[in-house]
């Protein structure tokens, strides 16, 4: 059954990818979706058996991959509680995205290719989370990078989609380089890539040093920092985050699958899986806290002013991933994984809900072109509200149990950097509530900015943040829309049942996942549920310390959530002109946030332009000007020149040839006469 979970999506990929044109798009949709639902059912069975059953399932060796000296790598399935949680997340969200895509992509002529790519991504992600060694994990790691490239650039005729796909691929390669170096160091230190052997050797590595660049460094600190570099790229953390918002160029179901629930959480899973190493490297854990907290705050500030509905949710994803890393950094690994679990439901719900809005608006993504949609698409409206409540941490929703627990863990921790993590996440909670309700109010409330008056509103939309986003806030770079750009919707309508059903299921998860599973992930059922799948050192009592923090510190996330809601209500409902006034009063701050702290511009100035300049120098002066000029091109030019001169002797006139013969005879006679004298 466990092997079937991994290889059923691969089977769907092969069928749809190879035979898609033969069997047709409809058959490809049905086959891949059915296989994913079967895999999801098997995953939930595994979750119950492993998480609620007697213990870890013995590692299942599928095949011997390769042997090289002392390095032996098997393709094996490690099925413990952490794996079971990820199996449920990946297969459940993927199955619902497949089902949703049947309705969302029904007009696309390349549906077979799309569903093949979805299944390929799911297979590689499952390969990653079931890995029993670092090499197999790296295979899945690179596989999801390839699949994301294909899915982000699915509409390859759009230049913006191609650019976004390349950007995501390159940015991930930067992080993957560090991850690969980290794997090399792990092998050098432990002489193995197998998790069991690595974890057994981890306590003995404490205090060991590496001599690098003339200095001694703590071996595990360097190793964990390199491994975390890979997580920073895959999970779009601060400094390596720029690819995630641009990845919204892919179809909306791709955003829900890759950039909300699965691929971007691969870094979180990796750090949780390698908790025995990070527990022995407190300095590396401090770095994890700082990067996670900075990401949570940074992405929340940028989300305040974005106008593309998908980009707002994308920055929300980036921010929530920062929360997860704060939890991992303070040693609350189960809390971080719990937020990964709940976040998958409500963030996939928000992305697919945004897709329903885009579908209703004929592929319009700019929130300034929306408004007053709650009466036209009430089901989508309530699903978006439910997702927003869960995201902002409204009491008893999924986010309330997991996100608030992260903030409490940061306050309770005595780890270096933990208080910075607490302050940053509390502030981010207020900002999250503001931009989340801003999305709801701009999309579903206020005057309708579509229909007969759409063009008038479109012109006015350039003037301010309240209805548009002042000072260049119009998402010109985003206006390719989610599909082919069908103009403004004249009659917004609810999506078909095949799109509404996944929203309903995800809505149930966003509402009840925290309530149902909190006691297992972080409560009294912790030991019986995890069964050692997450390692915590003997001095790690973070879950107990969380229960003893001051009441006010624990209430701060809820207070900030309410404050963010009230500010958004005032700005966008009670006093609609307020946001426009703020934007005009503080243009520097507004443009700073609107341009995402100018990271793209800074990277373009400091990295991209110099790299392109250096490339042109090597190309024109090095390759063409030197190597080719004096090498192959030079030799061939000399040969051609000599040949051209020799050809001139071939005139075709007999008397020219006779004359040449006479000269030759005269030269020979002269040689012998002169030689004979001597």
XYZ file of C-alpha atoms in Angstrom:
678
model
C 0.000 0.000 0.000
C 2.787 2.442 0.846
C 4.516 1.853 -2.477
C 1.186 2.392 -4.222
C 0.860 5.825 -2.600
C 4.139 6.892 -4.199
C 3.832 5.221 -7.584
C 0.135 5.732 -8.420
C 0.798 9.405 -9.295
C 3.771 8.291 -11.405
C 1.466 5.898 -13.234
C -0.950 8.747 -13.892
C 1.883 10.910 -15.199
C 3.049 8.222 -17.620
C -0.457 7.514 -18.911
C -1.424 11.173 -19.379
C 2.014 12.229 -20.559
C 2.637 9.470 -23.108
C -0.857 8.511 -24.201
C -2.683 11.787 -23.515
C -3.141 12.626 -27.184
C -4.416 9.137 -27.904
C -6.892 8.746 -25.040
C -7.912 12.423 -25.001
C -8.031 15.123 -22.346
C -11.156 13.804 -20.621
C -9.687 10.364 -20.057
C -6.421 11.911 -18.827
C -8.337 13.990 -16.283
C -10.337 11.043 -14.987
C -7.397 8.624 -14.780
C -4.982 10.980 -13.011
C -7.636 12.283 -10.616
C -8.859 8.791 -9.746
C -5.331 7.564 -9.038
C -4.708 10.559 -6.782
C -7.874 9.949 -4.797
C -6.873 6.309 -4.316
C -3.447 7.460 -3.112
C -5.133 9.945 -0.746
C -7.327 7.208 0.742
C -4.268 5.001 1.271
C -2.490 7.963 2.883
C -5.249 8.519 5.427
C -5.231 4.796 6.234
C -1.474 5.035 6.770
C -1.940 8.123 8.948
C -4.335 6.251 11.215
C -2.194 3.104 11.311
C 1.072 4.890 12.046
C -0.059 7.907 14.060
C -2.721 6.167 16.113
C -1.374 2.638 15.833
C 1.461 0.778 17.530
C 4.384 2.580 15.922
C 6.632 3.159 12.960
C 6.247 0.832 9.993
C 9.531 -0.919 9.124
C 11.418 0.747 6.300
C 10.383 -0.737 2.959
C 13.287 -1.207 0.552
C 12.041 -0.900 -3.024
C 15.376 -1.461 -4.751
C 19.109 -1.050 -4.338
C 19.918 2.204 -6.080
C 23.713 2.237 -6.302
C 26.874 1.287 -4.421
C 30.159 3.172 -4.580
C 32.802 2.230 -2.050
C 31.333 2.739 1.420
C 28.416 4.692 -0.028
C 25.364 2.472 -0.368
C 22.047 4.028 -1.356
C 18.739 2.183 -1.467
C 15.410 3.413 -2.751
C 13.466 2.884 0.448
C 10.256 4.177 2.040
C 10.558 5.528 5.568
C 7.029 5.450 6.978
C 6.861 7.115 10.375
C 4.444 9.701 11.780
C 6.194 12.641 10.113
C 5.996 10.874 6.765
C 2.343 9.954 7.359
C 1.464 13.599 8.051
C 3.153 14.698 4.836
C 1.508 11.911 2.843
C -1.910 13.117 3.972
C -1.094 16.739 3.148
C 0.417 16.048 -0.274
C -2.067 13.499 -1.589
C -5.190 15.146 -0.151
C -4.434 18.590 -1.520
C -3.194 17.165 -4.803
C -6.327 15.049 -5.273
C -8.577 18.043 -4.600
C -6.520 20.221 -6.930
C -6.850 17.589 -9.654
C -10.617 17.572 -9.159
C -10.799 21.376 -9.094
C -8.691 21.599 -12.262
C -11.233 19.553 -14.227
C -13.537 22.548 -14.007
C -10.985 25.330 -13.936
C -8.973 24.164 -16.960
C -11.898 22.881 -19.024
C -11.217 25.347 -21.852
C -7.485 24.743 -22.056
C -6.403 22.718 -25.100
C -3.421 21.187 -23.250
C -5.242 19.596 -20.339
C -3.528 16.220 -20.756
C -0.133 17.841 -20.381
C -1.335 19.851 -17.384
C -2.652 16.816 -15.509
C 0.504 14.884 -16.374
C 2.611 17.655 -14.834
C 0.428 17.718 -11.706
C 0.873 13.983 -11.229
C 4.621 14.226 -11.868
C 4.917 16.880 -9.203
C 2.961 14.763 -6.720
C 5.190 11.746 -7.380
C 8.404 13.698 -6.831
C 7.034 15.294 -3.664
C 6.046 11.886 -2.321
C 9.523 10.610 -3.173
C 10.926 13.433 -1.072
C 8.788 12.895 2.030
C 9.174 9.096 2.040
C 12.955 9.211 1.611
C 15.050 7.111 3.967
C 18.306 8.820 3.036
C 19.592 12.188 1.901
C 20.294 11.126 -1.680
C 16.717 9.966 -2.226
C 15.485 13.148 -0.566
C 17.637 15.193 -2.939
C 16.154 13.322 -5.898
C 12.657 14.329 -4.808
C 13.938 17.805 -3.942
C 15.203 18.388 -7.474
C 12.177 16.634 -8.948
C 9.726 19.084 -7.404
C 11.934 21.899 -8.681
C 11.663 20.541 -12.217
C 7.911 19.948 -11.931
C 7.355 23.446 -10.560
C 9.300 24.876 -13.499
C 7.038 23.016 -15.910
C 3.849 24.039 -14.103
C 4.738 27.702 -13.550
C 5.642 27.995 -17.221
C 2.711 25.863 -18.370
C 1.429 28.707 -20.559
C 4.787 28.949 -22.286
C 3.509 31.368 -24.929
C 3.305 34.062 -22.209
C 6.736 35.704 -21.778
C 5.910 36.540 -18.160
C 5.186 32.875 -17.388
C 8.453 31.753 -18.961
C 10.396 34.406 -17.052
C 8.724 33.385 -13.774
C 9.522 29.713 -14.379
C 13.181 30.475 -15.072
C 13.364 32.755 -12.025
C 11.934 30.046 -9.774
C 14.288 27.437 -11.209
C 17.417 29.586 -10.812
C 16.531 30.860 -7.335
C 15.960 27.299 -6.151
C 19.284 26.208 -7.608
C 21.031 28.745 -5.377
C 19.538 27.143 -2.293
C 20.019 23.639 -3.655
C 23.752 24.269 -4.014
C 23.960 24.827 -0.260
C 21.782 21.776 0.384
C 24.091 19.628 -1.732
C 27.168 20.884 0.129
C 25.377 20.097 3.386
C 24.750 16.527 2.225
C 28.454 16.201 1.370
C 29.416 17.379 4.855
C 26.968 14.999 6.504
C 28.557 12.114 4.610
C 32.066 13.255 5.561
C 31.097 13.488 9.229
C 29.012 10.311 9.511
C 30.238 8.193 6.564
C 26.605 7.606 5.636
C 23.580 9.243 4.025
C 21.040 6.963 5.718
C 18.905 8.749 8.299
C 19.158 6.037 10.941
C 22.947 6.085 10.863
C 23.094 9.889 10.686
C 20.782 10.284 13.686
C 22.727 7.701 15.678
C 25.974 9.562 15.012
C 24.572 13.063 15.668
C 25.199 13.258 19.464
C 28.832 12.312 18.938
C 29.336 15.159 16.459
C 28.704 17.860 19.065
C 31.877 19.873 19.601
C 33.621 18.655 16.450
C 35.253 21.301 14.289
C 36.044 21.797 10.628
C 39.091 23.736 9.461
C 37.805 26.038 6.725
C 39.427 29.162 5.259
C 42.100 29.176 7.923
C 39.696 28.962 10.868
C 38.002 26.299 12.962
C 34.204 26.206 12.787
C 31.718 24.023 14.579
C 31.032 21.140 12.176
C 27.321 20.748 12.869
C 26.709 24.493 12.730
C 28.230 24.749 9.248
C 26.416 21.596 8.135
C 23.014 22.748 9.380
C 23.460 26.223 7.902
C 24.155 24.697 4.494
C 21.194 22.375 4.795
C 19.001 25.299 5.832
C 20.210 27.229 2.802
C 18.391 24.642 0.724
C 15.281 25.142 2.843
C 15.508 28.913 2.352
C 15.363 28.497 -1.405
C 12.625 25.889 -1.554
C 10.485 27.567 1.112
C 11.034 31.107 -0.213
C 12.605 32.558 2.908
C 14.009 36.068 3.213
C 16.703 36.821 0.592
C 15.706 33.799 -1.520
C 11.997 34.657 -1.593
C 11.714 36.648 -4.819
C 10.626 33.710 -6.988
C 7.441 32.868 -5.064
C 5.219 35.861 -5.946
C 6.244 35.697 -9.601
C 5.307 32.013 -9.631
C 1.674 33.150 -9.547
C 1.984 33.335 -13.348
C 1.095 29.643 -13.383
C -2.526 28.470 -13.369
C -4.279 29.006 -10.032
C -4.527 25.260 -9.216
C -0.734 25.181 -9.496
C -0.504 27.978 -6.947
C -2.704 26.017 -4.559
C -0.764 22.791 -4.985
C 2.831 23.969 -5.141
C 2.941 27.316 -3.421
C 0.492 26.769 -0.594
C 0.517 23.196 0.623
C 3.353 21.100 -0.734
C 6.518 22.262 -2.490
C 7.184 25.311 -0.332
C 6.772 23.209 2.795
C 9.546 20.857 1.672
C 12.093 23.014 3.504
C 10.055 22.835 6.701
C 9.812 19.065 6.371
C 13.546 18.757 5.764
C 14.491 20.711 8.891
C 11.956 18.733 10.949
C 13.290 15.447 9.582
C 16.844 16.459 10.474
C 15.898 17.669 13.948
C 18.589 15.445 15.568
C 21.211 17.535 13.768
C 19.647 20.933 14.446
C 19.194 20.066 18.137
C 22.985 19.756 18.359
C 23.578 23.083 16.542
C 22.081 25.934 18.607
C 23.783 28.658 16.566
C 22.238 27.302 13.374
C 18.847 27.195 15.124
C 19.267 30.851 16.042
C 19.815 31.652 12.395
C 16.662 29.696 11.537
C 14.674 31.786 14.037
C 16.004 35.082 12.709
C 15.379 34.234 9.061
C 11.919 32.843 9.805
C 10.851 35.826 11.890
C 12.225 38.308 9.370
C 10.391 36.509 6.577
C 7.121 36.526 8.523
C 7.343 40.280 9.077
C 8.725 41.211 5.657
C 6.157 39.268 3.631
C 3.311 40.579 5.788
C 4.334 44.184 5.131
C 4.486 43.620 1.386
C 1.094 41.902 1.390
C -0.495 45.087 2.754
C -0.476 46.902 -0.593
C -0.559 44.221 -3.295
C -3.492 44.419 -5.703
C -3.292 41.080 -7.494
C -5.464 38.688 -5.494
C -3.067 35.773 -5.974
C -0.006 37.794 -5.004
C -1.592 38.808 -1.715
C -2.107 35.143 -0.879
C 1.390 34.312 -2.150
C 2.998 36.762 0.276
C 0.765 35.336 2.974
C 2.245 31.914 2.213
C 5.752 33.342 2.444
C 4.910 34.879 5.826
C 3.348 31.701 7.214
C 6.388 29.694 6.195
C 8.419 32.105 8.292
C 6.193 31.223 11.264
C 6.944 27.540 10.732
C 10.692 28.131 10.757
C 10.440 30.164 13.958
C 8.831 27.127 15.585
C 11.540 24.824 14.253
C 14.276 27.205 15.383
C 13.065 27.305 18.993
C 12.868 23.518 19.042
C 9.080 23.218 18.807
C 9.264 20.891 15.818
C 5.822 19.410 16.311
C 4.301 22.904 16.454
C 5.952 23.830 13.159
C 4.727 20.644 11.505
C 1.262 21.187 12.980
C 1.098 24.614 11.346
C 2.298 23.031 8.094
C -0.620 20.592 8.386
C -3.333 23.163 9.137
C -1.893 25.752 6.760
C -2.256 23.291 3.879
C -6.023 23.280 4.290
C -6.791 26.962 4.696
C -4.164 28.230 2.259
C -5.217 25.793 -0.464
C -8.779 26.923 0.281
C -7.800 30.566 -0.198
C -5.939 29.899 -3.446
C -8.731 27.800 -4.924
C -11.245 30.358 -3.670
C -9.240 33.041 -5.440
C -9.363 30.840 -8.525
C -13.153 30.773 -8.276
C -13.185 34.564 -8.063
C -10.889 34.798 -11.087
C -13.082 32.299 -12.922
C -16.184 34.346 -12.073
C -14.483 37.544 -13.240
C -13.381 35.984 -16.545
C -9.738 35.780 -15.460
C -9.457 39.203 -13.894
C -6.975 39.126 -10.986
C -6.811 42.777 -9.982
C -8.881 43.346 -6.832
C -9.447 46.953 -7.859
C -11.583 45.630 -10.688
C -13.807 43.628 -8.348
C -16.090 44.581 -5.458
C -19.683 43.689 -4.518
C -19.200 40.025 -5.410
C -20.602 38.515 -2.214
C -24.156 38.594 -3.596
C -23.120 37.118 -6.949
C -20.866 34.300 -5.733
C -22.016 33.733 -2.121
C -20.576 30.217 -1.787
C -17.115 31.390 -2.831
C -17.478 34.387 -0.534
C -18.174 32.258 2.535
C -15.360 29.875 1.693
C -12.955 32.812 1.390
C -14.196 34.198 4.698
C -13.669 30.808 6.336
C -10.133 30.613 4.944
C -9.446 34.155 6.124
C -10.670 33.361 9.636
C -8.366 30.337 9.782
C -5.404 32.284 8.417
C -5.815 35.137 10.869
C -6.211 32.803 13.835
C -9.849 33.308 14.739
C -10.660 31.216 17.853
C -11.328 27.509 17.269
C -10.288 27.601 13.591
C -7.231 25.688 12.392
C -4.888 28.661 12.418
C -5.865 29.566 15.969
C -4.429 26.317 17.317
C -1.251 26.176 15.239
C -0.196 29.770 14.549
C -0.873 30.954 18.085
C 1.091 27.978 19.391
C 4.125 29.123 17.379
C 3.951 32.589 18.922
C 3.607 31.076 22.389
C 6.586 28.798 21.763
C 8.720 31.756 20.696
C 7.829 33.606 23.925
C 8.444 30.549 26.100
C 11.790 29.698 24.562
C 15.053 30.838 26.130
C 16.840 30.311 22.855
C 18.911 33.159 21.455
C 16.750 35.157 19.057
C 13.472 33.734 20.375
C 12.201 37.082 21.688
C 12.873 38.660 18.302
C 10.846 35.823 16.820
C 8.004 36.510 19.241
C 7.837 40.243 18.524
C 8.099 39.796 14.760
C 5.402 37.117 14.632
C 3.033 39.083 16.869
C 3.382 42.155 14.646
C 3.009 39.953 11.556
C -0.216 38.544 13.026
C -1.752 42.015 13.033
C -0.527 42.745 9.513
C -1.827 39.366 8.331
C -5.280 40.145 9.665
C -5.277 43.544 7.955
C -4.268 42.404 4.465
C -6.459 39.289 4.659
C -9.585 41.286 5.439
C -8.476 43.918 2.931
C -8.635 41.195 0.294
C -12.139 40.203 1.404
C -13.425 43.771 1.563
C -11.934 44.848 -1.779
C -13.186 41.729 -3.535
C -16.627 41.172 -2.066
C -17.734 44.534 -0.626
C -18.032 48.105 -1.810
C -19.300 49.243 -5.219
C -19.094 46.905 -8.201
C -16.144 47.785 -10.392
C -17.166 45.459 -13.193
C -19.992 45.520 -15.700
C -21.279 48.644 -17.426
C -19.105 51.038 -15.424
C -15.988 48.890 -15.559
C -14.062 51.149 -17.922
C -14.784 54.253 -15.814
C -13.692 52.487 -12.658
C -10.648 51.144 -14.469
C -9.517 54.690 -15.161
C -10.208 55.781 -11.596
C -8.338 52.749 -10.274
C -5.013 54.372 -11.006
C -5.635 57.103 -8.461
C -5.534 55.575 -4.990
C -5.000 52.662 -2.656
C -8.570 52.534 -1.389
C -9.990 51.349 -4.688
C -6.862 50.863 -6.670
C -3.454 51.424 -5.215
C -1.935 54.837 -5.791
C 1.299 55.773 -7.448
C 1.705 53.044 -9.974
C -0.215 50.474 -7.969
C -1.939 49.076 -11.019
C -0.633 45.580 -11.542
C 0.498 46.144 -15.085
C 2.998 43.368 -14.794
C 0.272 41.045 -13.562
C -2.325 41.927 -16.157
C -1.724 38.899 -18.300
C -4.214 37.319 -15.899
C -4.497 33.740 -14.967
C -5.377 32.495 -18.384
C -5.566 34.262 -21.675
C -7.138 37.517 -20.515
C -10.791 37.626 -21.371
C -11.537 41.170 -20.326
C -13.905 42.316 -17.596
C -16.636 40.024 -16.356
C -20.164 41.179 -17.145
C -21.943 38.429 -15.227
C -19.973 36.930 -12.308
C -21.215 33.466 -11.442
C -20.385 30.555 -9.162
C -18.054 27.859 -10.488
C -19.378 24.387 -11.362
C -19.836 21.677 -8.721
C -16.518 20.043 -9.592
C -14.823 23.258 -8.391
C -17.084 23.885 -5.399
C -16.664 20.422 -3.870
C -12.898 20.797 -3.207
C -13.592 24.179 -1.605
C -16.144 22.593 0.713
C -13.757 19.818 1.793
C -10.876 22.241 2.344
C -13.240 24.542 4.240
C -14.026 21.703 6.630
C -10.293 21.176 7.115
C -9.699 24.887 7.721
C -12.440 24.853 10.350
C -11.851 21.570 12.174
C -8.243 20.415 11.525
C -6.866 22.299 14.505
C -9.629 21.261 16.865
C -9.385 17.583 15.918
C -5.624 17.123 15.822
C -4.124 19.636 18.265
C -4.002 17.121 21.129
C -2.058 14.696 18.937
C 0.449 17.130 17.437
C 1.183 19.325 20.460
C -1.057 18.159 23.314
C -1.362 15.274 25.711
C -1.218 12.718 22.903
C 2.207 13.937 21.706
C 4.305 10.948 22.729
C 1.850 8.326 21.499
C 1.420 10.120 18.186
C 4.972 11.046 17.168
C 6.738 7.979 18.617
C 10.182 9.485 18.166
C 9.676 10.701 14.586
C 10.736 14.155 15.810
C 13.824 14.316 18.005
C 14.079 16.727 20.923
C 17.039 16.865 23.278
C 16.794 16.138 27.008
C 16.877 19.874 27.769
C 14.097 20.707 25.314
C 10.909 21.292 27.321
C 9.341 23.830 25.010
C 5.862 22.259 24.928
C 5.662 22.321 28.698
C 7.030 25.875 28.878
C 4.350 27.070 26.450
C 1.695 26.301 29.052
C 3.305 28.544 31.645
C 3.659 31.823 29.739
C 1.773 34.919 31.013
C -1.823 35.112 29.899
C -1.324 38.441 28.127
C 1.545 37.037 26.064
C -0.705 34.198 24.932
C -3.549 36.591 24.099
C -1.430 38.927 21.989
C -2.014 37.026 18.693
C -5.791 37.254 19.191
C -5.571 40.928 20.149
C -3.507 41.689 17.039
C -5.930 39.682 14.906
C -8.856 41.773 16.151
C -6.894 44.999 15.753
C -5.983 44.174 12.155
C -9.620 43.389 11.366
C -10.875 46.632 12.884
C -8.325 48.726 11.005
C -9.210 47.036 7.707
C -12.919 47.513 8.439
C -12.380 51.204 9.105
C -10.146 51.773 6.081
C -12.116 49.864 3.453
C -15.732 49.826 4.691
C -16.398 52.652 7.143
C -14.051 55.262 5.625
C -13.190 54.104 2.079
C -10.985 57.097 1.283
C -8.627 56.532 4.179
C -6.236 54.183 2.414
C -5.912 56.564 -0.526
C -5.144 59.373 1.895
C -2.519 57.271 3.669
C -0.862 56.413 0.370
C -0.679 60.075 -0.654
C 0.544 61.166 2.761
C 3.296 58.502 2.928
C 4.354 57.897 -0.690
C 7.874 56.746 0.245
C 6.645 54.020 2.599
C 3.849 53.033 0.227
C 6.114 52.677 -2.776
C 8.711 50.879 -0.669
C 6.121 48.242 0.199
C 4.544 48.217 -3.251
C 7.942 47.477 -4.797
C 8.549 44.673 -2.278
C 11.384 46.447 -0.468
C 13.061 46.836 -3.884
C 14.654 43.402 -3.663
C 14.113 42.693 -7.350
C 15.664 46.017 -8.288
C 18.603 45.498 -5.921
C 19.260 41.978 -7.199
C 18.972 43.216 -10.755
C 21.527 45.956 -10.074
C 23.998 43.986 -7.968
C 23.729 40.494 -9.445
C 21.824 40.111 -12.689
C 23.303 43.025 -14.634
C 26.921 42.277 -13.618
C 26.436 38.594 -14.460
C 25.000 39.439 -17.874
C 27.821 41.958 -18.441
C 30.422 39.375 -17.485
C 28.737 36.843 -19.743
C 28.849 39.224 -22.685
C 32.546 39.933 -22.012
C 33.417 36.241 -21.987
C 31.249 35.685 -25.049
C 32.372 38.533 -27.298
C 35.917 39.202 -26.106
C 36.845 35.806 -24.774
C 35.053 33.268 -26.930
C 34.584 35.181 -30.183
C 37.427 37.704 -29.880
C 40.179 35.399 -28.626
C 39.429 31.679 -28.746
C 37.523 31.587 -32.012
C 39.652 34.283 -33.633
C 42.973 32.533 -33.007
C 41.574 29.039 -32.745
C 39.041 27.307 -35.002
C 37.915 30.444 -36.819
C 41.505 31.647 -37.288
C 42.736 28.332 -38.670
C 39.749 27.972 -40.969
C 40.168 31.553 -42.196
C 43.862 30.927 -42.985
C 43.008 27.752 -44.869
C 40.323 29.566 -46.831
C 42.740 32.413 -47.658
C 45.466 30.049 -48.907
C 42.934 28.049 -50.854
C 41.555 31.207 -52.436
C 45.066 32.171 -53.620
C 45.801 28.678 -54.966
C 42.504 28.618 -56.819
C 43.647 31.633 -58.811
C 46.266 29.412 -60.466
C 43.543 27.204 -61.907
C 42.656 29.442 -64.910
C 41.552 26.729 -67.361
C 43.858 27.970 -70.200
C 46.229 25.369 -71.744
C 48.970 27.871 -72.566
C 49.066 28.931 -68.893
C 49.642 25.308 -67.870
C 52.277 24.861 -70.653
C 54.052 27.975 -69.486
C 54.040 26.654 -65.900
C 55.486 23.370 -67.143
C 58.302 25.152 -68.974
C 59.135 27.119 -65.850
C 59.256 23.855 -63.910
C 61.553 22.232 -66.488
C 63.832 25.292 -66.477
C 64.003 25.176 -62.673
C 64.930 21.483 -62.671
C 67.631 21.952 -65.368
C 69.050 24.943 -63.498
C 69.206 22.936 -60.271
C 71.157 20.079 -61.854
C 73.503 22.412 -63.741
C 74.287 24.358 -60.623
C 74.569 21.164 -58.582
C 76.870 19.627 -61.174
C 79.337 22.546 -60.898
C 79.978 21.614 -57.306
